[in-house]
Coordinates of C-alpha atoms in Angstrom, one line a residue:
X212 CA -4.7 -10.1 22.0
X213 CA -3.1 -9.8 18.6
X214 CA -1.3 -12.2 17.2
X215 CA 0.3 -13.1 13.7
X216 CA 2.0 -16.3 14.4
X217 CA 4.6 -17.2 11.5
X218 CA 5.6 -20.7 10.5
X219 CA 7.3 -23.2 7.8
X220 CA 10.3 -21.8 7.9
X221 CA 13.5 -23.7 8.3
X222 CA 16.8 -25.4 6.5
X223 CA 16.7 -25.8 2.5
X224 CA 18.9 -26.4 0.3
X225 CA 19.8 -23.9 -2.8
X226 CA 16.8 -24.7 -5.6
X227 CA 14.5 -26.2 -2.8
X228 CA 11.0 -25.1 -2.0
X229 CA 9.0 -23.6 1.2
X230 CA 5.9 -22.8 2.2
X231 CA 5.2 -19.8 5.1
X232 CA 2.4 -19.3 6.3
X233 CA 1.3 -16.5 9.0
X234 CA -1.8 -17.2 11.2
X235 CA -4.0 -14.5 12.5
X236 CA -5.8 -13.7 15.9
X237 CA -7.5 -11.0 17.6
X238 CA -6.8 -8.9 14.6
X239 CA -9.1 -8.0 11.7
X240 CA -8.1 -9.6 8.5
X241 CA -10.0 -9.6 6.0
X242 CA -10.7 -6.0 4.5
X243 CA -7.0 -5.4 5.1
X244 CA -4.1 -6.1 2.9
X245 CA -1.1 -8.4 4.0
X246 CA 2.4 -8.5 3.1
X247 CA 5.8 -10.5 3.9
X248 CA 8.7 -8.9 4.9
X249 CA 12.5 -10.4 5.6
X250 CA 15.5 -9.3 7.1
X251 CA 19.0 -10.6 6.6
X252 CA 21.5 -10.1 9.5
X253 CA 23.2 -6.9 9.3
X254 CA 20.8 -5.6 6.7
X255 CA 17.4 -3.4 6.9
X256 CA 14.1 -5.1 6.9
X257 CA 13.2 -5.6 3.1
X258 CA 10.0 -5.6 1.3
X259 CA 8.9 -9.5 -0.1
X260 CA 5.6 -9.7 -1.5
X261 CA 1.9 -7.5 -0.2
X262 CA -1.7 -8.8 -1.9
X263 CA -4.6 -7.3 -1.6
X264 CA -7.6 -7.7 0.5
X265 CA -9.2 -9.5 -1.8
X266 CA -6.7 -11.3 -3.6
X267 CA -7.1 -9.6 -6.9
X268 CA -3.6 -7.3 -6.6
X269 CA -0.6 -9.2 -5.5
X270 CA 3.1 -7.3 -5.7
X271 CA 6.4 -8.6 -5.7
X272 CA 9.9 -7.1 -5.1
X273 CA 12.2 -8.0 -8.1
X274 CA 14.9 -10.3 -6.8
X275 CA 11.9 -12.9 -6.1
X276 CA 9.5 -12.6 -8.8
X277 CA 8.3 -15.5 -10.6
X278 CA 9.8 -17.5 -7.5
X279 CA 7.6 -16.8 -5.0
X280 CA 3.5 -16.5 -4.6
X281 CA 1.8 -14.4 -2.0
X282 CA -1.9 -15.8 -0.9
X283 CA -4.4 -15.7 1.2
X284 CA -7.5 -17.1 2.7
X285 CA -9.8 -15.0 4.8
X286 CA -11.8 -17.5 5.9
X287 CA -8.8 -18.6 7.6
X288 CA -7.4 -15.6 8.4
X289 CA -3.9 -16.6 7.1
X290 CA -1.7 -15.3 4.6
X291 CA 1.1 -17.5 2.9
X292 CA 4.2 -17.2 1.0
X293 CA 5.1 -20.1 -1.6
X294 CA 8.9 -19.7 -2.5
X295 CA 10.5 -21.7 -5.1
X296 CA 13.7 -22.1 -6.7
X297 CA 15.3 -20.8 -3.1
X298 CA 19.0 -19.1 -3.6
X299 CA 21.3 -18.6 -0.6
X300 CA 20.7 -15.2 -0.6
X301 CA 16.8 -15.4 0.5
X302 CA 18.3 -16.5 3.7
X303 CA 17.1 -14.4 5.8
X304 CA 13.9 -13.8 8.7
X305 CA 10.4 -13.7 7.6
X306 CA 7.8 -11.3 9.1
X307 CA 4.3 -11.6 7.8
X308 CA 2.6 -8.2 8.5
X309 CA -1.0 -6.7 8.2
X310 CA -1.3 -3.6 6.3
X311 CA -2.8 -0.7 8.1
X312 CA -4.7 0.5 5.1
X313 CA -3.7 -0.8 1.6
X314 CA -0.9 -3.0 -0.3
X315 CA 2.4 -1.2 -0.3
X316 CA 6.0 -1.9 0.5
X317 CA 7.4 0.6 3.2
X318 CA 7.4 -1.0 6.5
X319 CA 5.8 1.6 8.0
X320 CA 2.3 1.6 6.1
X321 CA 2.1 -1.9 8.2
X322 CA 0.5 -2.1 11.7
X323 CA 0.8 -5.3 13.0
X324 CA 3.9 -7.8 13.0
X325 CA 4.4 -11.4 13.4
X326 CA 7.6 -12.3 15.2
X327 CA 9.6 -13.8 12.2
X328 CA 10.3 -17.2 10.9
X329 CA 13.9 -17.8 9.7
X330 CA 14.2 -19.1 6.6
X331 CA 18.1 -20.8 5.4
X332 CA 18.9 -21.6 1.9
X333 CA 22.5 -23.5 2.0
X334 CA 24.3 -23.4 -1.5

């Protein structure tokens, strides 16, 4: 059974820090890229954050560059997403998700989904 099992989200204040992570099961991790998603109600899933198999190629979307890290440990098979200096609008649900061949940012070049970990930044 596959499983990508979300956690550490939850309430922050604006300027606050957290830590996801996204635990793997019954999938193959480790030659595949990983990325984070989020979705804000009323809005389309958006593209976080995606690092490569290795490590060595990590990708950000703008509005959180140099405030969040993407990394990865394959012997744990878990990804995780550092995110500092949080602003209200990063409020929103995290998905971790395995790529389905490499990095990118499209939602659909992603085969396997974690159920989401909501994440609330309050200004």
């Amino acid at each position: 059974q596959v499983q990508l099992v979300e956690s550490g989200g939850g309430l922050v204040q604006a300027g606050g820090s957290l830590r996801l992570s996204c635990a793997t099961s019954g999938v193959t991790f480790s030659p595949f890229a990983m990325g984070w998603f989020r979705q804000a109600p009323g809005k389309e899933r958006e593209f976080v954050a995606a690092i490569s198999w290795d490590g060595a190629r990590t990708y950000y979307v703008d509005t959180v560059k140099d405030r969040f890290t993407i990394a990865r440990d394959n012997a744990k098979k878990s990804a995780y997403l550092q995110m500092n200096s949080l602003k209200s609008k990063d409020t929103a649900v995290y998905y971790c998700a395995r790529a389905s061949n490499t990095e990118g940012s499209n939602p659909v070049e992603y085969d396997y989904w974690g159920q989401g970990t909501q994440v609330t930044v309050s200004s």
